[in-house]
Amino acid sequence: MIVNSTQIRKNESEQGERMSEFRRTLSTFGDTTPVKHPYDRGFDFQNCERNKRLMQDGNLTIKAMKTGTTICGVVYKDGVVLGADTRSTGGTIVMDKNCEKIHYIAPNIYCCGAGTAADTENTTALISSQLELHRLNTNTESRVVTAMTLLKQMLFRYQGHISAALVLGGVDATGPHLYTVYPHGSTDKLPYVTMGSGSLAAMSMFEQGYKDDMTEEEAKKLVQDAILAGVFNDLGSGSNVDITIIKKGPNGVEVVQDINSIKPNEVSQLRDQVKRNIVTDIPRGATAVLKSTFEKFRPELVVEEATPMEL
């Protein structure tokens, strides 16, 4: 048998190239660096710089999303009262008439959310799981300031792209605490706070009725009035009023949730307090008829030709 030496060298060269390619493939298995594709798809926060340049050149206009909600909270003598409406909207359409906006964070901490429903629910769920792991590791009660710090650090990391405006309240070993957390990560600690599109109307009720060392009933009534003010003065707020009371009890922190504490058919008393102007009550016949014309309606008859069905 005659063996061609040129063919043997060619086969050995091809085999060597295949082995080199195989070794390179094995070496990349442990590499966790993301592969950069020339046509990357999906949302990327690095596009923020690109969008800024496009806006400066006038080639891009980003429209702000209008969200609607009224949430608030107040600190009273023994704890914190949180309140929220229950309307969820998509543009000008009411998507959910009984949406829960007061989210569980810890056994002694709750959080009201305004903004995009998915962002508020998943943000609070993430922080709640982190605090649960912290309690299991330390065997201690969660502090309200810890939840606030985790929330503000997470939201600041995304520079406001997570639409979650939060009212955080709770009671821990240092007493009752109430915070606001804005979507960009800034926070405030105040005795009473409001957030959402109906926050201005709710704040007017707080500034009028707040006082130091309120009782639980006074604080609950004030929060209900604040949420109702947002419901009646903001189209993005409506439906029922949810209340959550967090207070220090003899056996630790107690949480009392009053879901749908005020329903739409129970707000007639608030409407009765509004004094309508007598000018709006115009008696029948007070407006003179200057001219009247009557025409007989004759519908237009349309005859359509049709092809008979073949049998």
mmCIF file of C-alpha atoms in Angstrom:
data_model
loop_
_atom_site.group_PDB
_atom_site.id
_atom_site.type_symbol
_atom_site.label_atom_id
_atom_site.label_comp_id
_atom_site.label_asym_id
_atom_site.label_seq_id
_atom_site.Cartn_x
_atom_site.Cartn_y
_atom_site.Cartn_z
ATOM 1 C CA MET A 1 0.000 0.000 0.000
ATOM 2 C CA ILE A 2 1.324 3.410 -1.012
ATOM 3 C CA VAL A 3 0.797 6.203 1.523
ATOM 4 C CA ASN A 4 0.971 9.808 0.372
ATOM 5 C CA SER A 5 3.122 11.782 2.836
ATOM 6 C CA THR A 6 1.468 15.070 1.827
ATOM 7 C CA GLN A 7 -1.972 13.745 2.756
ATOM 8 C CA ILE A 8 -0.663 12.518 6.119
ATOM 9 C CA ARG A 9 0.740 15.938 6.992
ATOM 10 C CA LYS A 10 -2.537 17.574 5.957
ATOM 11 C CA ASN A 11 -4.555 15.248 8.192
ATOM 12 C CA GLU A 12 -2.227 15.856 11.124
ATOM 13 C CA SER A 13 -2.543 19.628 10.646
ATOM 14 C CA GLU A 14 -6.362 19.481 10.586
ATOM 15 C CA GLN A 15 -6.381 17.282 13.674
ATOM 16 C CA GLY A 16 -4.098 19.712 15.479
ATOM 17 C CA GLU A 17 -6.385 22.631 14.625
ATOM 18 C CA ARG A 18 -9.399 20.747 15.932
ATOM 19 C CA MET A 19 -7.602 19.966 19.211
ATOM 20 C CA SER A 20 -6.585 23.617 19.610
ATOM 21 C CA GLU A 21 -10.194 24.739 19.072
ATOM 22 C CA PHE A 22 -11.368 22.150 21.601
ATOM 23 C CA ARG A 23 -8.871 23.406 24.207
ATOM 24 C CA ARG A 24 -9.981 27.017 23.649
ATOM 25 C CA THR A 25 -13.600 25.928 24.142
ATOM 26 C CA LEU A 26 -12.752 24.185 27.417
ATOM 27 C CA SER A 27 -10.885 27.239 28.678
ATOM 28 C CA THR A 28 -13.991 29.440 28.270
ATOM 29 C CA PHE A 29 -16.278 27.221 30.369
ATOM 30 C CA GLY A 30 -15.191 28.886 33.606
ATOM 31 C CA ASP A 31 -15.403 32.414 32.194
ATOM 32 C CA THR A 32 -18.461 34.273 33.553
ATOM 33 C CA THR A 33 -17.862 37.459 31.543
ATOM 34 C CA PRO A 34 -21.040 38.282 29.571
ATOM 35 C CA VAL A 35 -20.632 37.887 25.838
ATOM 36 C CA LYS A 36 -21.029 41.161 23.946
ATOM 37 C CA HIS A 37 -23.159 40.672 20.874
ATOM 38 C CA PRO A 38 -23.166 43.404 18.205
ATOM 39 C CA TYR A 39 -26.961 43.430 18.385
ATOM 40 C CA ASP A 40 -27.690 43.224 22.108
ATOM 41 C CA ARG A 41 -31.394 43.245 22.893
ATOM 42 C CA GLY A 42 -33.425 43.879 26.026
ATOM 43 C CA PHE A 43 -33.396 46.749 28.519
ATOM 44 C CA ASP A 44 -29.978 47.971 29.607
ATOM 45 C CA PHE A 45 -29.400 50.710 32.173
ATOM 46 C CA GLN A 46 -26.262 51.686 30.226
ATOM 47 C CA ASN A 47 -28.647 53.152 27.655
ATOM 48 C CA CYS A 48 -29.203 56.079 30.041
ATOM 49 C CA GLU A 49 -26.104 57.849 28.725
ATOM 50 C CA ARG A 50 -27.169 57.121 25.148
ATOM 51 C CA ASN A 51 -30.660 58.511 25.815
ATOM 52 C CA LYS A 52 -29.175 61.652 27.351
ATOM 53 C CA ARG A 53 -27.123 62.315 24.208
ATOM 54 C CA LEU A 54 -30.122 61.650 21.973
ATOM 55 C CA MET A 55 -32.262 64.074 23.996
ATOM 56 C CA GLN A 56 -29.589 66.770 23.755
ATOM 57 C CA ASP A 57 -29.545 66.343 19.969
ATOM 58 C CA GLY A 58 -33.344 66.569 19.854
ATOM 59 C CA ASN A 59 -33.744 63.056 18.421
ATOM 60 C CA LEU A 60 -35.516 61.527 21.421
ATOM 61 C CA THR A 61 -38.337 62.653 23.661
ATOM 62 C CA ILE A 62 -39.068 60.568 26.753
ATOM 63 C CA LYS A 63 -42.582 60.972 28.120
ATOM 64 C CA ALA A 64 -43.158 60.670 31.857
ATOM 65 C CA MET A 65 -45.708 58.067 32.947
ATOM 66 C CA LYS A 66 -48.643 59.391 34.968
ATOM 67 C CA THR A 67 -49.476 57.194 37.936
ATOM 68 C CA GLY A 68 -52.229 57.739 40.486
ATOM 69 C CA THR A 69 -52.494 56.836 44.169
ATOM 70 C CA THR A 70 -52.990 58.364 47.602
ATOM 71 C CA ILE A 71 -50.942 56.858 50.449
ATOM 72 C CA CYS A 72 -50.102 58.382 53.813
ATOM 73 C CA GLY A 73 -49.023 57.673 57.365
ATOM 74 C CA VAL A 74 -48.965 59.335 60.754
ATOM 75 C CA VAL A 75 -47.161 58.719 64.057
ATOM 76 C CA TYR A 76 -49.326 58.752 67.178
ATOM 77 C CA LYS A 77 -48.671 58.168 70.854
ATOM 78 C CA ASP A 78 -48.309 54.369 70.752
ATOM 79 C CA GLY A 79 -47.487 53.547 67.149
ATOM 80 C CA VAL A 80 -47.990 54.277 63.458
ATOM 81 C CA VAL A 81 -51.109 54.358 61.247
ATOM 82 C CA LEU A 82 -50.737 53.745 57.500
ATOM 83 C CA GLY A 83 -53.483 54.336 54.915
ATOM 84 C CA ALA A 84 -54.014 53.871 51.184
ATOM 85 C CA ASP A 85 -56.722 53.935 48.565
ATOM 86 C CA THR A 86 -57.425 50.841 46.446
ATOM 87 C CA ARG A 87 -57.701 52.125 42.853
ATOM 88 C CA SER A 88 -55.262 50.824 40.251
ATOM 89 C CA THR A 89 -55.261 52.597 36.893
ATOM 90 C CA GLY A 90 -53.806 52.070 33.466
ATOM 91 C CA GLY A 91 -53.857 55.509 31.857
ATOM 92 C CA THR A 92 -57.443 56.711 32.100
ATOM 93 C CA ILE A 93 -58.877 53.216 32.711
ATOM 94 C CA VAL A 94 -59.536 51.749 36.167
ATOM 95 C CA MET A 95 -57.786 48.376 36.027
ATOM 96 C CA ASP A 96 -58.479 47.195 39.584
ATOM 97 C CA LYS A 97 -61.001 48.634 42.019
ATOM 98 C CA ASN A 98 -59.639 46.808 45.074
ATOM 99 C CA CYS A 99 -55.842 46.790 44.809
ATOM 100 C CA GLU A 100 -53.834 46.227 48.007
ATOM 101 C CA LYS A 101 -51.194 48.949 48.328
ATOM 102 C CA ILE A 102 -50.049 48.277 51.911
ATOM 103 C CA HIS A 103 -47.302 45.646 51.682
ATOM 104 C CA TYR A 104 -45.757 43.412 54.343
ATOM 105 C CA ILE A 105 -42.085 44.069 55.077
ATOM 106 C CA ALA A 106 -41.602 42.456 58.497
ATOM 107 C CA PRO A 107 -43.852 41.449 61.407
ATOM 108 C CA ASN A 108 -43.402 44.964 62.824
ATOM 109 C CA ILE A 109 -42.957 46.926 59.557
ATOM 110 C CA TYR A 110 -45.347 47.663 56.682
ATOM 111 C CA CYS A 111 -44.947 49.783 53.568
ATOM 112 C CA CYS A 112 -47.393 51.665 51.316
ATOM 113 C CA GLY A 113 -46.500 51.849 47.635
ATOM 114 C CA ALA A 114 -47.324 54.389 44.929
ATOM 115 C CA GLY A 115 -46.166 54.343 41.330
ATOM 116 C CA THR A 116 -46.009 51.288 39.081
ATOM 117 C CA ALA A 117 -47.751 48.363 40.747
ATOM 118 C CA ALA A 118 -45.210 45.753 39.614
ATOM 119 C CA ASP A 119 -42.280 47.867 40.859
ATOM 120 C CA THR A 120 -43.780 48.510 44.298
ATOM 121 C CA GLU A 121 -44.830 44.879 44.852
ATOM 122 C CA ASN A 122 -41.529 43.339 43.773
ATOM 123 C CA THR A 123 -39.386 45.948 45.528
ATOM 124 C CA THR A 124 -41.137 45.422 48.862
ATOM 125 C CA ALA A 125 -41.079 41.630 48.409
ATOM 126 C CA LEU A 126 -37.318 41.700 47.773
ATOM 127 C CA ILE A 127 -36.557 43.805 50.862
ATOM 128 C CA SER A 128 -38.934 41.670 52.925
ATOM 129 C CA SER A 129 -36.996 38.504 51.997
ATOM 130 C CA GLN A 130 -33.668 40.161 52.839
ATOM 131 C CA LEU A 131 -34.961 41.197 56.270
ATOM 132 C CA GLU A 132 -36.265 37.679 56.854
ATOM 133 C CA LEU A 133 -32.792 36.252 56.233
ATOM 134 C CA HIS A 134 -31.312 38.904 58.531
ATOM 135 C CA ARG A 135 -33.722 37.935 61.331
ATOM 136 C CA LEU A 136 -32.856 34.246 60.908
ATOM 137 C CA ASN A 137 -29.124 34.986 61.077
ATOM 138 C CA THR A 138 -29.223 37.416 64.009
ATOM 139 C CA ASN A 139 -32.321 36.208 65.910
ATOM 140 C CA THR A 140 -33.316 39.834 66.465
ATOM 141 C CA GLU A 141 -36.287 41.993 65.505
ATOM 142 C CA SER A 142 -35.913 44.029 62.328
ATOM 143 C CA ARG A 143 -35.343 47.752 62.739
ATOM 144 C CA VAL A 144 -37.335 50.211 60.652
ATOM 145 C CA VAL A 145 -34.179 52.141 59.781
ATOM 146 C CA THR A 146 -32.674 48.929 58.364
ATOM 147 C CA ALA A 147 -35.608 48.488 55.989
ATOM 148 C CA MET A 148 -35.364 52.151 55.004
ATOM 149 C CA THR A 149 -31.640 51.839 54.261
ATOM 150 C CA LEU A 150 -32.111 48.740 52.105
ATOM 151 C CA LEU A 151 -34.886 50.429 50.152
ATOM 152 C CA LYS A 152 -33.021 53.670 49.511
ATOM 153 C CA GLN A 153 -29.818 51.879 48.478
ATOM 154 C CA MET A 154 -31.694 49.692 46.012
ATOM 155 C CA LEU A 155 -33.700 52.535 44.460
ATOM 156 C CA PHE A 156 -30.679 54.850 44.229
ATOM 157 C CA ARG A 157 -28.811 52.144 42.341
ATOM 158 C CA TYR A 158 -31.382 52.331 39.532
ATOM 159 C CA GLN A 159 -31.510 56.157 39.412
ATOM 160 C CA GLY A 160 -35.301 56.450 39.486
ATOM 161 C CA HIS A 161 -36.037 53.906 36.746
ATOM 162 C CA ILE A 162 -37.898 51.812 39.319
ATOM 163 C CA SER A 163 -41.176 53.681 39.812
ATOM 164 C CA ALA A 164 -41.712 53.064 43.514
ATOM 165 C CA ALA A 165 -42.632 55.913 45.883
ATOM 166 C CA LEU A 166 -42.984 54.408 49.347
ATOM 167 C CA VAL A 167 -44.277 55.268 52.809
ATOM 168 C CA LEU A 168 -42.516 53.035 55.336
ATOM 169 C CA GLY A 169 -43.784 52.710 58.897
ATOM 170 C CA GLY A 170 -43.199 50.446 61.851
ATOM 171 C CA VAL A 171 -42.443 50.047 65.531
ATOM 172 C CA ASP A 172 -39.227 48.552 66.905
ATOM 173 C CA ALA A 173 -37.177 48.652 70.101
ATOM 174 C CA THR A 174 -36.493 52.362 69.611
ATOM 175 C CA GLY A 175 -40.152 53.346 69.164
ATOM 176 C CA PRO A 176 -42.437 54.199 66.211
ATOM 177 C CA HIS A 177 -40.879 55.451 62.974
ATOM 178 C CA LEU A 178 -42.275 56.799 59.705
ATOM 179 C CA TYR A 179 -40.270 57.378 56.509
ATOM 180 C CA THR A 180 -40.869 58.398 52.913
ATOM 181 C CA VAL A 181 -38.695 56.814 50.226
ATOM 182 C CA TYR A 182 -38.665 58.500 46.822
ATOM 183 C CA PRO A 183 -38.006 56.601 43.550
ATOM 184 C CA HIS A 184 -34.527 58.133 43.200
ATOM 185 C CA GLY A 185 -33.510 56.967 46.697
ATOM 186 C CA SER A 186 -33.929 60.074 48.868
ATOM 187 C CA THR A 187 -35.694 59.657 52.215
ATOM 188 C CA ASP A 188 -37.393 61.770 54.884
ATOM 189 C CA LYS A 189 -38.396 61.017 58.463
ATOM 190 C CA LEU A 190 -41.490 62.966 59.506
ATOM 191 C CA PRO A 191 -44.424 62.716 61.959
ATOM 192 C CA TYR A 192 -46.901 62.582 59.047
ATOM 193 C CA VAL A 193 -46.278 61.961 55.355
ATOM 194 C CA THR A 194 -48.203 61.643 52.101
ATOM 195 C CA MET A 195 -47.213 60.310 48.670
ATOM 196 C CA GLY A 196 -48.867 59.799 45.299
ATOM 197 C CA SER A 197 -50.889 61.943 42.929
ATOM 198 C CA GLY A 198 -53.428 62.698 45.678
ATOM 199 C CA SER A 199 -50.767 63.658 48.227
ATOM 200 C CA LEU A 200 -51.487 67.399 48.157
ATOM 201 C CA ALA A 201 -55.131 66.938 49.119
ATOM 202 C CA ALA A 202 -54.160 64.433 51.818
ATOM 203 C CA MET A 203 -51.473 66.754 53.182
ATOM 204 C CA SER A 204 -54.052 69.529 53.603
ATOM 205 C CA MET A 205 -55.984 67.271 55.995
ATOM 206 C CA PHE A 206 -52.842 66.458 57.981
ATOM 207 C CA GLU A 207 -51.797 70.085 58.294
ATOM 208 C CA GLN A 208 -55.255 70.950 59.521
ATOM 209 C CA GLY A 209 -55.844 68.106 61.978
ATOM 210 C CA TYR A 210 -52.459 66.802 63.186
ATOM 211 C CA LYS A 211 -51.418 67.244 66.804
ATOM 212 C CA ASP A 212 -48.819 65.651 69.048
ATOM 213 C CA ASP A 213 -49.591 62.555 71.140
ATOM 214 C CA MET A 214 -52.820 61.668 69.329
ATOM 215 C CA THR A 215 -54.802 58.631 70.405
ATOM 216 C CA GLU A 216 -55.223 55.633 68.122
ATOM 217 C CA GLU A 217 -58.783 56.565 67.167
ATOM 218 C CA GLU A 218 -57.811 60.171 66.399
ATOM 219 C CA ALA A 219 -54.906 59.031 64.230
ATOM 220 C CA LYS A 220 -57.054 56.487 62.367
ATOM 221 C CA LYS A 221 -59.783 59.065 61.715
ATOM 222 C CA LEU A 222 -57.203 61.568 60.457
ATOM 223 C CA VAL A 223 -55.692 59.027 58.039
ATOM 224 C CA GLN A 224 -59.150 58.073 56.749
ATOM 225 C CA ASP A 225 -59.994 61.724 56.113
ATOM 226 C CA ALA A 226 -56.664 62.244 54.342
ATOM 227 C CA ILE A 227 -57.225 59.286 51.993
ATOM 228 C CA LEU A 228 -60.806 60.428 51.296
ATOM 229 C CA ALA A 229 -59.492 63.874 50.420
ATOM 230 C CA GLY A 230 -57.250 62.259 47.826
ATOM 231 C CA VAL A 231 -60.104 60.092 46.536
ATOM 232 C CA PHE A 232 -62.405 63.079 45.989
ATOM 233 C CA ASN A 233 -59.784 65.426 44.548
ATOM 234 C CA ASP A 234 -57.651 63.118 42.396
ATOM 235 C CA LEU A 235 -58.890 61.037 39.459
ATOM 236 C CA GLY A 236 -56.084 58.507 39.946
ATOM 237 C CA SER A 237 -57.286 57.669 43.475
ATOM 238 C CA GLY A 238 -60.558 56.037 44.411
ATOM 239 C CA SER A 239 -62.537 53.055 45.672
ATOM 240 C CA ASN A 240 -61.983 51.928 49.272
ATOM 241 C CA VAL A 241 -59.749 53.007 52.152
ATOM 242 C CA ASP A 242 -57.308 50.494 53.692
ATOM 243 C CA ILE A 243 -55.851 51.111 57.159
ATOM 244 C CA THR A 244 -52.964 49.345 58.933
ATOM 245 C CA ILE A 245 -52.153 50.130 62.572
ATOM 246 C CA ILE A 246 -48.769 49.100 64.021
ATOM 247 C CA LYS A 247 -48.506 49.592 67.774
ATOM 248 C CA LYS A 248 -46.591 48.447 70.825
ATOM 249 C CA GLY A 249 -48.619 45.949 72.859
ATOM 250 C CA PRO A 250 -48.078 44.098 76.139
ATOM 251 C CA ASN A 251 -46.769 41.049 74.254
ATOM 252 C CA GLY A 252 -44.750 42.858 71.621
ATOM 253 C CA VAL A 253 -45.665 44.645 68.434
ATOM 254 C CA GLU A 254 -49.289 44.296 67.331
ATOM 255 C CA VAL A 255 -50.594 44.846 63.807
ATOM 256 C CA VAL A 256 -54.264 45.639 63.162
ATOM 257 C CA GLN A 257 -55.372 45.725 59.528
ATOM 258 C CA ASP A 258 -58.701 47.319 58.670
ATOM 259 C CA ILE A 259 -59.146 46.405 55.019
ATOM 260 C CA ASN A 260 -61.838 48.402 53.211
ATOM 261 C CA SER A 261 -62.469 50.449 56.347
ATOM 262 C CA ILE A 262 -64.514 52.869 54.253
ATOM 263 C CA LYS A 263 -66.342 51.709 51.126
ATOM 264 C CA PRO A 264 -67.760 53.829 48.308
ATOM 265 C CA ASN A 265 -71.347 53.476 49.533
ATOM 266 C CA GLU A 266 -70.363 54.856 52.937
ATOM 267 C CA VAL A 267 -68.905 58.190 51.807
ATOM 268 C CA SER A 268 -72.275 59.906 51.378
ATOM 269 C CA GLN A 269 -71.780 61.572 54.767
ATOM 270 C CA LEU A 270 -68.717 63.315 53.370
ATOM 271 C CA ARG A 271 -70.704 64.535 50.371
ATOM 272 C CA ASP A 272 -73.389 65.919 52.701
ATOM 273 C CA GLN A 273 -70.765 68.160 54.292
ATOM 274 C CA VAL A 274 -70.204 69.939 50.962
ATOM 275 C CA LYS A 275 -72.493 72.996 50.729
ATOM 276 C CA ARG A 276 -73.586 73.393 47.116
ATOM 277 C CA ASN A 277 -74.025 76.894 45.786
ATOM 278 C CA ILE A 278 -77.661 77.897 45.331
ATOM 279 C CA VAL A 279 -76.778 79.134 41.829
ATOM 280 C CA THR A 280 -76.372 75.529 40.678
ATOM 281 C CA ASP A 281 -79.995 74.733 41.626
ATOM 282 C CA ILE A 282 -81.726 76.330 38.629
ATOM 283 C CA PRO A 283 -85.511 75.766 38.641
ATOM 284 C CA ARG A 284 -87.233 74.309 35.605
ATOM 285 C CA GLY A 285 -88.473 76.934 33.129
ATOM 286 C CA ALA A 286 -86.037 79.634 34.198
ATOM 287 C CA THR A 287 -84.271 79.481 30.821
ATOM 288 C CA ALA A 288 -86.285 80.996 27.966
ATOM 289 C CA VAL A 289 -86.659 79.099 24.681
ATOM 290 C CA LEU A 290 -85.882 81.500 21.816
ATOM 291 C CA LYS A 291 -86.497 79.169 18.874
ATOM 292 C CA SER A 292 -87.523 75.561 18.264
ATOM 293 C CA THR A 293 -87.443 73.478 15.097
ATOM 294 C CA PHE A 294 -88.831 69.970 14.555
ATOM 295 C CA GLU A 295 -87.832 67.722 11.665
ATOM 296 C CA LYS A 296 -89.176 64.268 10.914
ATOM 297 C CA PHE A 297 -86.498 61.639 10.972
ATOM 298 C CA ARG A 298 -86.374 59.597 7.800
ATOM 299 C CA PRO A 299 -83.887 56.772 7.886
ATOM 300 C CA GLU A 300 -81.954 56.152 4.689
ATOM 301 C CA LEU A 301 -82.869 52.848 3.045
ATOM 302 C CA VAL A 302 -79.841 50.938 1.814
ATOM 303 C CA VAL A 303 -80.323 47.999 -0.579
ATOM 304 C CA GLU A 304 -77.409 45.619 -0.784
ATOM 305 C CA GLU A 305 -77.101 43.069 -3.571
ATOM 306 C CA ALA A 306 -76.077 39.585 -2.554
ATOM 307 C CA THR A 307 -75.038 36.498 -4.419
ATOM 308 C CA PRO A 308 -77.352 33.514 -3.793
ATOM 309 C CA MET A 309 -75.785 30.519 -2.130
ATOM 310 C CA GLU A 310 -75.120 27.570 -4.388
ATOM 311 C CA LEU A 311 -76.935 24.396 -3.423
#
